Amino acid sequence: MEEAAPGNGPFPTEDALAEFLERARTTLTANDVGDFVKPGRYQYPHQWNWDAALVAMGLSHFDEARARKEVRSLLRGQWLDGMIPHVVYHNGSSDYFPGPDFWEIEQSVAAPPGVHTSGLIQPPLLATCVRRMHRRAHDREASLDFIREVYPALLRWHRWLHRARDPEGTGLVAIVHPWESGTDNAARFVQALMQVTPSQVPAYQRRDSRHVSEEERPQHADYERFVYLIDRFRHWGYDPEIMYARSPFLVQDTLFNAVAYQAHEDLIALAEEIGEPTSEIERWRFRLRRAYNNKLWDDEEGLYFAYDARHHQAVRENGVATFMALYAGLADRAQAEVLVGAHLENPEEYAPDAHSRFRVPSQAKNNYFYEPRRYWRGPVWILINWMVMQGLERYGYRELAEQVRQDSLALMASAGFFEYYDPRDGTPAGASDFSWSAALALELVEPLPLAAAR
Ligand code: GLC
């Protein structure tokens, strides 16, 4: 694989760069099935929540109207109580498991009529991407109209997160299933997941290893528990109160809450654009920040850890989600210095060494669970790199941010837009023609300047 040359990165000429950008745009348009853009050409045939947010942001680089349509499509799946589900099945079933019928969302009084969706959520990245679309928009009027149109739905979504997933008022939003984290099999969920005892797991046929090899996907024991949890939720009619009170899996996650915190900031910016009040959102932010640092920061290790709220214990696994506090601006200066100096720059954990060339592995390399080709257990993900890069810029680590950006571009330039990459040598893994990688390629080549932090 080509080394990223400093300065012009992996693109020796203007033509090479133009060709790369064209490939990114074509990846998105080729995955466009009309109502929505599929996350990947073969692996993911429906609309996923945070993928759609990223795809819309990518599309807005070259087709603002189509980008807005992507957001509207996702919002069609919004539940009556404000929840935006993790998958919307616009096109009925496919060979993907779980399909629309598996969820039985009609058991819920809040399910949206006439739309098939899942009954789980994903990290609330949407307000962040909508704000970025707006900052970039050429057609200012159309963009402002769009914000007026979608703002109420976004606000209801954020309100749902706090009401349904923090009924005790801890300040942190909980997830009830590892899929809700967006990082399905990350090591920080193992401990909580292993305490779930599956029984009478309904029959199901896994389909995720058809297009991608087994050792790059979650393991069987995880999958049994994934399915068991969903079976419980549908049995409870997806009642948020029961799910929070009884789900055997209940985690206050570092990545999820950091994404929410940043999205609150972006929602406030959108509210200000259209003259809406912001005090409710400010309150969520204030409480989330306080709880995030009180509960998730481990001063001894100098890391943020997820918290298993069902068993009342921190999950002491060192994974890349620890840096999301930088992305969202949740860390103070001293915490940032430890996170970067002692961990991100440590070759035993995240920095390149003789065996591993690319930033940023999703699991610390010296963590017990590290596997460089297995999904969220080690591979480099472009989305994660994009968030780490923003965090580094936010705290003034410009050079390191630039290295993360260059690594990301180099991986995609030489291997194509894959779902994830082996940090050792950059070989691609997972789904090919992966939409959010392509969307983020556009974003990484033409980054927006940092917005003024609040
Ligand atoms: C996997 C990922 C999740 C993503 C989905 C579709 O489930 O873990 O983050 O949204 O695939 O790409």
Short mmCIF file of C-alpha atoms and ligand atoms in Angstrom, two decimals:
data_model
loop_
_atom_site.label_atom_id
_atom_site.label_comp_id
_atom_site.label_asym_id
_atom_site.label_seq_id
_atom_site.Cartn_x
_atom_site.Cartn_y
_atom_site.Cartn_z
CA MET A 1 0.00 0.00 0.00
CA GLU A 2 1.16 3.51 -0.89
CA GLU A 3 2.41 5.65 1.94
CA ALA A 4 0.57 8.93 2.44
CA ALA A 5 3.02 11.58 1.29
CA PRO A 6 2.96 14.62 3.51
CA GLY A 7 1.32 17.67 1.96
CA ASN A 8 -0.75 16.31 -0.86
CA GLY A 9 -1.53 13.04 0.89
CA PRO A 10 -2.26 9.95 -1.18
CA PHE A 11 -3.10 12.04 -4.28
CA PRO A 12 -0.01 12.81 -6.35
CA THR A 13 -1.95 14.97 -8.81
CA GLU A 14 -5.11 17.04 -9.03
CA ASP A 15 -6.48 14.45 -11.44
CA ALA A 16 -5.97 11.66 -8.94
CA LEU A 17 -7.88 13.64 -6.35
CA ALA A 18 -10.69 14.45 -8.79
CA GLU A 19 -10.94 10.81 -9.74
CA PHE A 20 -11.13 9.80 -6.06
CA LEU A 21 -13.92 12.27 -5.40
CA GLU A 22 -15.79 11.03 -8.43
CA ARG A 23 -15.51 7.46 -7.14
CA ALA A 24 -16.92 8.56 -3.78
CA ARG A 25 -19.90 10.27 -5.42
CA THR A 26 -20.54 7.29 -7.67
CA THR A 27 -20.47 4.93 -4.70
CA LEU A 28 -23.30 6.92 -3.13
CA THR A 29 -25.34 7.25 -6.31
CA ALA A 30 -24.91 3.56 -7.14
CA ASN A 31 -26.26 2.65 -3.68
CA ASP A 32 -29.23 4.99 -4.16
CA VAL A 33 -32.38 2.94 -4.49
CA GLY A 34 -34.70 5.93 -4.80
CA ASP A 35 -36.12 6.52 -1.35
CA PHE A 36 -32.81 6.03 0.38
CA VAL A 37 -29.16 5.12 -0.09
CA LYS A 38 -28.21 1.63 1.09
CA PRO A 39 -25.31 1.54 3.58
CA GLY A 40 -23.46 -0.98 1.40
CA ARG A 41 -23.89 -2.47 -2.03
CA TYR A 42 -24.56 -6.05 -0.89
CA GLN A 43 -24.48 -6.31 2.88
CA TYR A 44 -27.04 -3.75 4.08
CA PRO A 45 -30.15 -3.40 1.90
CA HIS A 46 -32.25 -1.08 4.14
CA GLN A 47 -31.96 2.41 5.65
CA TRP A 48 -29.99 2.65 8.90
CA ASN A 49 -30.30 5.63 11.23
CA TRP A 50 -26.78 7.00 11.60
CA ASP A 51 -25.74 5.79 8.16
CA ALA A 52 -28.57 7.91 6.72
CA ALA A 53 -27.35 10.97 8.61
CA LEU A 54 -23.83 10.51 7.22
CA VAL A 55 -25.06 9.70 3.74
CA ALA A 56 -27.19 12.86 3.70
CA MET A 57 -24.15 14.89 4.72
CA GLY A 58 -22.12 13.25 1.94
CA LEU A 59 -24.82 13.82 -0.65
CA SER A 60 -25.04 17.48 0.32
CA HIS A 61 -21.60 17.97 -1.23
CA PHE A 62 -23.07 17.54 -4.68
CA ASP A 63 -26.87 17.30 -4.49
CA GLU A 64 -28.50 19.29 -1.71
CA ALA A 65 -32.06 18.38 -2.64
CA ARG A 66 -31.25 14.66 -2.63
CA ALA A 67 -29.52 15.05 0.72
CA ARG A 68 -32.65 16.55 2.25
CA LYS A 69 -34.70 13.73 0.82
CA GLU A 70 -32.50 11.22 2.64
CA VAL A 71 -33.32 12.86 5.97
CA ARG A 72 -37.04 13.02 5.17
CA SER A 73 -36.97 9.31 4.34
CA LEU A 74 -35.44 8.44 7.68
CA LEU A 75 -37.95 10.62 9.51
CA ARG A 76 -40.78 8.71 7.88
CA GLY A 77 -39.81 5.91 10.25
CA GLN A 78 -40.04 8.09 13.37
CA TRP A 79 -42.29 6.57 16.02
CA LEU A 80 -45.26 8.45 17.40
CA ASP A 81 -43.42 9.03 20.68
CA GLY A 82 -40.40 10.59 18.96
CA MET A 83 -38.04 7.62 18.70
CA ILE A 84 -36.11 7.34 15.44
CA PRO A 85 -35.48 3.63 14.90
CA HIS A 86 -32.18 2.11 13.91
CA VAL A 87 -33.49 0.56 10.67
CA VAL A 88 -36.30 1.63 8.34
CA TYR A 89 -37.50 -0.98 5.82
CA HIS A 90 -38.86 1.17 3.01
CA ASN A 91 -38.59 -1.66 0.55
CA GLY A 92 -40.12 -4.53 2.49
CA SER A 93 -38.06 -7.59 3.25
CA SER A 94 -34.83 -8.76 1.67
CA ASP A 95 -32.26 -11.43 2.39
CA TYR A 96 -31.13 -9.41 5.43
CA PHE A 97 -31.68 -10.71 8.94
CA PRO A 98 -33.49 -9.38 10.89
CA GLY A 99 -36.13 -8.48 8.34
CA PRO A 100 -39.14 -6.23 8.99
CA ASP A 101 -41.43 -8.95 10.34
CA PHE A 102 -39.01 -10.13 12.98
CA TRP A 103 -39.48 -6.96 15.02
CA GLU A 104 -43.26 -7.20 15.43
CA ILE A 105 -43.41 -3.47 16.08
CA GLU A 106 -47.16 -3.56 15.76
CA GLN A 107 -47.00 -4.76 19.39
CA SER A 108 -46.18 -1.15 20.30
CA VAL A 109 -48.73 1.63 20.57
CA ALA A 110 -46.09 4.06 19.35
CA ALA A 111 -45.12 2.29 16.10
CA PRO A 112 -45.60 4.48 13.03
CA PRO A 113 -48.54 3.32 10.94
CA GLY A 114 -47.72 1.93 7.52
CA VAL A 115 -43.93 1.92 7.90
CA HIS A 116 -41.78 -1.07 8.80
CA THR A 117 -38.95 -0.35 11.19
CA SER A 118 -36.82 -1.95 13.87
CA GLY A 119 -37.58 -1.34 17.54
CA LEU A 120 -34.10 -0.21 18.60
CA ILE A 121 -32.19 3.06 18.21
CA GLN A 122 -28.72 4.18 17.13
CA PRO A 123 -26.41 7.05 18.10
CA PRO A 124 -28.24 10.34 17.42
CA LEU A 125 -25.93 11.78 14.79
CA LEU A 126 -28.73 13.29 12.73
CA ALA A 127 -28.84 16.84 14.15
CA THR A 128 -25.07 17.07 13.73
CA CYS A 129 -25.23 16.08 10.08
CA VAL A 130 -28.20 18.35 9.39
CA ARG A 131 -26.33 21.26 10.88
CA ARG A 132 -23.29 20.51 8.72
CA MET A 133 -25.51 20.28 5.65
CA HIS A 134 -26.90 23.68 6.52
CA ARG A 135 -23.50 25.27 7.04
CA ARG A 136 -22.46 24.02 3.63
CA ALA A 137 -25.69 24.82 1.77
CA HIS A 138 -25.55 27.07 -1.27
CA ASP A 139 -29.29 27.38 -1.46
CA ARG A 140 -29.71 29.18 1.87
CA GLU A 141 -33.45 29.68 1.59
CA ALA A 142 -34.20 26.05 0.81
CA SER A 143 -31.91 24.98 3.62
CA LEU A 144 -33.59 27.27 6.16
CA ASP A 145 -37.00 26.03 5.09
CA PHE A 146 -35.73 22.52 5.55
CA ILE A 147 -34.53 23.27 9.07
CA ARG A 148 -37.93 24.72 9.95
CA GLU A 149 -39.45 21.53 8.56
CA VAL A 150 -37.31 18.97 10.40
CA TYR A 151 -36.47 20.80 13.62
CA PRO A 152 -39.60 19.65 15.50
CA ALA A 153 -38.84 16.01 14.64
CA LEU A 154 -35.24 16.37 15.81
CA LEU A 155 -36.31 17.98 19.05
CA ARG A 156 -38.85 15.22 19.72
CA TRP A 157 -36.10 12.65 19.10
CA HIS A 158 -33.69 14.24 21.56
CA ARG A 159 -36.47 14.65 24.09
CA TRP A 160 -37.35 10.96 23.70
CA LEU A 161 -33.75 9.98 24.41
CA HIS A 162 -33.79 11.65 27.79
CA ARG A 163 -37.35 10.72 28.72
CA ALA A 164 -37.25 7.07 27.63
CA ARG A 165 -33.62 6.26 28.31
CA ASP A 166 -32.96 8.30 31.41
CA PRO A 167 -36.18 8.16 33.37
CA GLU A 168 -34.20 8.40 36.62
CA GLY A 169 -32.60 11.69 35.59
CA THR A 170 -28.99 10.53 35.84
CA GLY A 171 -28.00 12.83 32.97
CA LEU A 172 -26.78 9.92 30.81
CA VAL A 173 -28.79 8.18 28.10
CA ALA A 174 -28.83 4.36 28.32
CA ILE A 175 -28.86 1.77 25.57
CA VAL A 176 -30.60 -1.58 25.92
CA HIS A 177 -28.91 -3.51 23.12
CA PRO A 178 -25.36 -3.46 21.72
CA TRP A 179 -26.77 -2.70 18.25
CA GLU A 180 -27.98 0.61 19.66
CA SER A 181 -24.37 1.64 20.20
CA GLY A 182 -23.65 1.47 16.46
CA THR A 183 -20.56 -0.51 17.39
CA ASP A 184 -22.30 -3.85 17.84
CA ASN A 185 -19.63 -6.19 19.14
CA ALA A 186 -17.18 -3.73 20.70
CA ALA A 187 -15.34 -5.13 23.71
CA ARG A 188 -16.97 -2.63 26.05
CA PHE A 189 -20.22 -4.60 25.78
CA VAL A 190 -18.84 -8.08 26.40
CA GLN A 191 -19.05 -8.00 30.17
CA ALA A 192 -22.66 -6.79 30.24
CA LEU A 193 -23.70 -9.05 27.39
CA MET A 194 -22.23 -12.16 28.96
CA GLN A 195 -24.43 -11.58 32.00
CA VAL A 196 -27.47 -11.92 29.77
CA THR A 197 -28.63 -15.54 29.86
CA PRO A 198 -30.49 -16.35 26.69
CA SER A 199 -33.35 -18.79 27.00
CA GLN A 200 -35.90 -19.94 24.43
CA VAL A 201 -34.16 -17.97 21.72
CA PRO A 202 -36.55 -17.90 18.76
CA ALA A 203 -35.41 -19.65 15.59
CA TYR A 204 -33.52 -17.33 13.27
CA GLN A 205 -31.28 -17.61 10.28
CA ARG A 206 -28.20 -15.45 10.39
CA ARG A 207 -27.45 -13.88 7.02
CA ASP A 208 -24.65 -11.50 7.81
CA SER A 209 -21.84 -13.91 6.93
CA ARG A 210 -23.02 -14.49 3.39
CA HIS A 211 -21.22 -11.56 1.84
CA VAL A 212 -18.53 -11.14 4.49
CA SER A 213 -16.31 -13.81 5.97
CA GLU A 214 -17.05 -15.27 9.43
CA GLU A 215 -13.94 -14.02 11.15
CA GLU A 216 -14.84 -10.42 10.28
CA ARG A 217 -18.30 -10.64 11.89
CA PRO A 218 -19.63 -11.04 15.48
CA GLN A 219 -19.47 -14.50 17.05
CA HIS A 220 -22.33 -16.91 17.58
CA ALA A 221 -22.61 -16.44 21.37
CA ASP A 222 -23.04 -12.70 20.84
CA TYR A 223 -25.65 -13.26 18.19
CA GLU A 224 -27.75 -15.52 20.42
CA ARG A 225 -27.91 -12.73 22.97
CA PHE A 226 -28.64 -10.06 20.35
CA VAL A 227 -31.69 -12.05 19.25
CA TYR A 228 -32.78 -12.96 22.76
CA LEU A 229 -32.87 -9.32 23.84
CA ILE A 230 -35.03 -8.34 20.88
CA ASP A 231 -37.38 -11.18 21.71
CA ARG A 232 -37.80 -9.73 25.21
CA PHE A 233 -38.49 -6.23 23.87
CA ARG A 234 -41.15 -7.33 21.44
CA HIS A 235 -42.74 -9.33 24.23
CA TRP A 236 -42.92 -6.09 26.23
CA GLY A 237 -44.46 -4.25 23.27
CA TYR A 238 -41.41 -1.98 23.15
CA ASP A 239 -42.76 -0.08 26.15
CA PRO A 240 -39.83 2.23 27.04
CA GLU A 241 -40.60 2.14 30.73
CA ILE A 242 -40.50 -1.64 30.89
CA MET A 243 -37.45 -1.82 28.67
CA TYR A 244 -35.51 0.54 30.90
CA ALA A 245 -36.65 -1.16 34.09
CA ARG A 246 -36.18 -4.75 32.98
CA SER A 247 -33.79 -5.07 30.07
CA PRO A 248 -31.02 -7.44 31.17
CA PHE A 249 -28.67 -5.23 29.18
CA LEU A 250 -28.53 -1.57 30.21
CA VAL A 251 -25.41 0.43 29.47
CA GLN A 252 -24.52 4.13 29.65
CA ASP A 253 -22.15 4.27 26.77
CA THR A 254 -19.24 6.62 26.13
CA LEU A 255 -19.72 6.88 22.37
CA PHE A 256 -23.50 7.14 22.43
CA ASN A 257 -23.55 9.89 25.03
CA ALA A 258 -20.76 11.82 23.36
CA VAL A 259 -22.64 11.73 20.05
CA ALA A 260 -25.78 12.90 21.90
CA TYR A 261 -23.90 15.73 23.60
CA GLN A 262 -22.47 16.99 20.32
CA ALA A 263 -25.87 16.61 18.66
CA HIS A 264 -27.44 18.71 21.41
CA GLU A 265 -24.92 21.45 20.63
CA ASP A 266 -25.84 21.21 16.97
CA LEU A 267 -29.55 21.20 17.77
CA ILE A 268 -29.08 24.41 19.73
CA ALA A 269 -27.37 25.98 16.72
CA LEU A 270 -30.29 24.93 14.51
CA ALA A 271 -32.78 26.27 17.05
CA GLU A 272 -31.01 29.62 17.05
CA GLU A 273 -31.16 29.78 13.25
CA ILE A 274 -34.93 29.64 13.35
CA GLY A 275 -35.57 31.49 16.60
CA GLU A 276 -36.62 28.54 18.75
CA PRO A 277 -35.93 28.40 22.50
CA THR A 278 -32.90 26.42 23.66
CA SER A 279 -33.07 26.21 27.44
CA GLU A 280 -34.41 22.64 27.52
CA ILE A 281 -31.48 21.44 25.39
CA GLU A 282 -29.00 23.45 27.45
CA ARG A 283 -30.26 21.63 30.51
CA TRP A 284 -29.70 18.20 28.94
CA ARG A 285 -26.19 19.25 28.04
CA PHE A 286 -25.36 20.55 31.46
CA ARG A 287 -26.49 17.35 33.18
CA LEU A 288 -24.96 15.04 30.62
CA ARG A 289 -21.57 16.71 30.88
CA ARG A 290 -21.53 16.53 34.65
CA ALA A 291 -22.58 12.87 34.74
CA TYR A 292 -20.22 11.91 31.90
CA ASN A 293 -17.22 13.16 33.83
CA ASN A 294 -18.36 12.02 37.26
CA LYS A 295 -19.35 8.56 36.24
CA LEU A 296 -17.41 7.58 33.12
CA TRP A 297 -14.00 9.11 33.74
CA ASP A 298 -11.44 6.84 35.39
CA ASP A 299 -8.72 9.00 36.82
CA GLU A 300 -6.34 6.14 37.53
CA GLU A 301 -6.32 4.85 33.96
CA GLY A 302 -6.86 8.23 32.35
CA LEU A 303 -9.64 6.78 30.22
CA TYR A 304 -13.39 7.07 29.87
CA PHE A 305 -15.22 3.77 30.39
CA ALA A 306 -18.79 2.77 29.62
CA TYR A 307 -20.97 2.03 32.65
CA ASP A 308 -23.05 -1.10 33.08
CA ALA A 309 -26.13 0.45 34.70
CA ARG A 310 -27.80 -2.91 35.23
CA HIS A 311 -24.98 -4.29 37.37
CA HIS A 312 -23.67 -0.94 38.60
CA GLN A 313 -20.11 -1.27 37.46
CA ALA A 314 -17.72 0.41 35.07
CA VAL A 315 -16.62 -1.59 32.04
CA ARG A 316 -12.88 -1.26 32.12
CA GLU A 317 -12.04 -1.98 28.48
CA ASN A 318 -9.75 0.33 26.56
CA GLY A 319 -11.39 1.05 23.19
CA VAL A 320 -11.54 3.95 20.80
CA ALA A 321 -14.87 5.18 22.24
CA THR A 322 -12.80 6.71 25.03
CA PHE A 323 -11.73 9.46 22.60
CA MET A 324 -15.29 10.47 21.82
CA ALA A 325 -15.11 12.82 24.79
CA LEU A 326 -12.69 14.85 22.66
CA TYR A 327 -15.03 14.79 19.69
CA ALA A 328 -17.84 16.23 21.79
CA GLY A 329 -15.72 18.60 23.87
CA LEU A 330 -16.58 16.80 27.10
CA ALA A 331 -13.03 16.51 28.43
CA ASP A 332 -11.12 19.32 30.11
CA ARG A 333 -7.60 20.22 29.05
CA ALA A 334 -5.88 17.89 31.55
CA GLN A 335 -8.06 14.96 30.56
CA ALA A 336 -7.37 15.65 26.90
CA GLU A 337 -3.63 15.62 27.51
CA VAL A 338 -3.79 12.24 29.18
CA LEU A 339 -6.08 10.75 26.54
CA VAL A 340 -3.82 11.88 23.73
CA GLY A 341 -0.39 11.69 25.36
CA ALA A 342 -0.74 8.46 27.30
CA HIS A 343 -3.10 6.56 25.00
CA LEU A 344 -3.72 7.82 21.47
CA GLU A 345 -0.02 8.44 20.98
CA ASN A 346 1.03 5.22 22.69
CA PRO A 347 2.27 2.65 20.12
CA GLU A 348 1.18 -0.21 22.37
CA GLU A 349 -2.38 1.06 22.24
CA TYR A 350 -3.36 3.18 19.25
CA ALA A 351 -0.31 4.72 17.56
CA PRO A 352 1.46 2.92 14.70
CA ASP A 353 4.27 0.50 15.58
CA ALA A 354 6.39 -2.03 13.72
CA HIS A 355 3.37 -4.29 13.14
CA SER A 356 0.58 -1.83 12.63
CA ARG A 357 0.68 1.13 10.32
CA PHE A 358 -2.71 2.81 10.35
CA ARG A 359 -4.55 5.06 12.74
CA VAL A 360 -6.89 4.54 14.62
CA PRO A 361 -7.59 0.94 15.65
CA SER A 362 -11.07 0.62 17.19
CA GLN A 363 -9.71 -1.36 20.13
CA ALA A 364 -6.44 -0.72 21.95
CA LYS A 365 -3.90 -3.14 20.47
CA ASN A 366 -2.89 -4.35 23.91
CA ASN A 367 -6.49 -5.00 24.96
CA TYR A 368 -7.39 -8.62 25.51
CA PHE A 369 -10.18 -8.49 22.94
CA TYR A 370 -8.17 -6.86 20.17
CA GLU A 371 -8.63 -8.60 16.80
CA PRO A 372 -7.44 -6.53 13.84
CA ARG A 373 -9.97 -7.90 11.37
CA ARG A 374 -13.05 -8.47 13.49
CA TYR A 375 -15.59 -5.72 13.03
CA TRP A 376 -15.55 -3.34 16.05
CA ARG A 377 -12.78 -5.26 17.86
CA GLY A 378 -9.81 -3.63 16.18
CA PRO A 379 -10.26 -2.53 12.56
CA VAL A 380 -10.02 1.11 11.51
CA TRP A 381 -13.42 2.68 10.75
CA ILE A 382 -13.59 5.89 8.74
CA LEU A 383 -16.45 7.27 10.86
CA ILE A 384 -14.45 6.78 14.04
CA ASN A 385 -11.41 8.40 12.47
CA TRP A 386 -13.53 11.37 11.39
CA MET A 387 -14.74 11.84 14.96
CA VAL A 388 -11.28 11.39 16.49
CA MET A 389 -9.91 13.90 13.99
CA GLN A 390 -12.49 16.50 14.98
CA GLY A 391 -11.73 15.90 18.62
CA LEU A 392 -8.02 16.46 18.04
CA GLU A 393 -8.70 19.67 16.15
CA ARG A 394 -10.98 20.87 18.88
CA TYR A 395 -8.21 20.53 21.47
CA GLY A 396 -5.52 21.97 19.23
CA TYR A 397 -3.69 18.77 18.18
CA ARG A 398 -3.58 19.88 14.54
CA GLU A 399 -0.72 17.71 13.35
CA LEU A 400 -2.11 14.55 14.79
CA ALA A 401 -5.55 15.38 13.41
CA GLU A 402 -3.96 15.77 9.99
CA GLN A 403 -2.29 12.37 10.31
CA VAL A 404 -5.60 10.72 11.09
CA ARG A 405 -7.13 12.46 8.09
CA GLN A 406 -4.28 11.39 5.81
CA ASP A 407 -4.43 7.79 7.01
CA SER A 408 -8.17 7.70 6.35
CA LEU A 409 -7.78 9.05 2.84
CA ALA A 410 -4.85 6.75 2.10
CA LEU A 411 -6.86 3.69 3.12
CA MET A 412 -9.77 4.62 0.90
CA ALA A 413 -7.64 5.81 -2.00
CA SER A 414 -5.76 2.56 -2.34
CA ALA A 415 -8.29 -0.03 -1.15
CA GLY A 416 -11.65 1.54 -2.01
CA PHE A 417 -14.61 2.49 0.17
CA PHE A 418 -14.84 -0.40 2.56
CA GLU A 419 -16.65 -0.79 5.83
CA TYR A 420 -13.41 -1.16 7.82
CA TYR A 421 -9.68 -1.81 7.39
CA ASP A 422 -7.00 -3.88 9.03
CA PRO A 423 -4.80 -1.42 10.96
CA ARG A 424 -1.70 -3.56 10.39
CA ASP A 425 -1.44 -3.17 6.62
CA GLY A 426 -4.60 -1.39 5.53
CA THR A 427 -6.21 -4.34 3.77
CA PRO A 428 -9.94 -3.74 3.45
CA ALA A 429 -12.55 -5.83 5.27
CA GLY A 430 -16.29 -6.10 5.76
CA ALA A 431 -18.72 -4.70 3.20
CA SER A 432 -17.45 -3.16 -0.03
CA ASP A 433 -18.89 0.00 -1.63
CA PHE A 434 -19.73 1.23 1.84
CA SER A 435 -21.74 4.44 1.75
CA TRP A 436 -20.61 6.22 4.89
CA SER A 437 -16.95 5.74 4.00
CA ALA A 438 -17.66 7.37 0.62
CA ALA A 439 -19.68 10.15 2.27
CA LEU A 440 -16.88 10.83 4.73
CA ALA A 441 -14.28 10.81 1.98
CA LEU A 442 -16.05 13.88 0.58
CA GLU A 443 -16.13 15.41 4.02
CA LEU A 444 -12.46 14.68 4.72
CA VAL A 445 -11.32 16.25 1.47
CA GLU A 446 -13.44 19.36 2.03
CA PRO A 447 -13.69 19.67 5.80
CA LEU A 448 -15.78 22.43 7.36
CA PRO A 449 -13.89 24.70 9.73
CA LEU A 450 -14.60 24.00 13.39
CA ALA A 451 -17.74 25.75 14.51
CA ALA A 452 -17.31 27.95 17.55
CA ALA A 453 -17.61 25.69 20.58
CA ARG A 454 -20.26 26.61 23.13
C1 GLC B 1 -23.54 -2.44 11.41
C2 GLC B 1 -22.79 -1.36 12.17
C3 GLC B 1 -23.69 -0.17 12.37
C4 GLC B 1 -24.21 0.29 11.02
C5 GLC B 1 -24.86 -0.84 10.23
C6 GLC B 1 -25.17 -0.47 8.79
O1 GLC B 1 -24.62 -2.91 12.14
O2 GLC B 1 -22.32 -1.81 13.40
O3 GLC B 1 -23.02 0.88 13.00
O4 GLC B 1 -25.12 1.32 11.18
O5 GLC B 1 -24.00 -1.94 10.18
O6 GLC B 1 -24.05 0.02 8.15
#
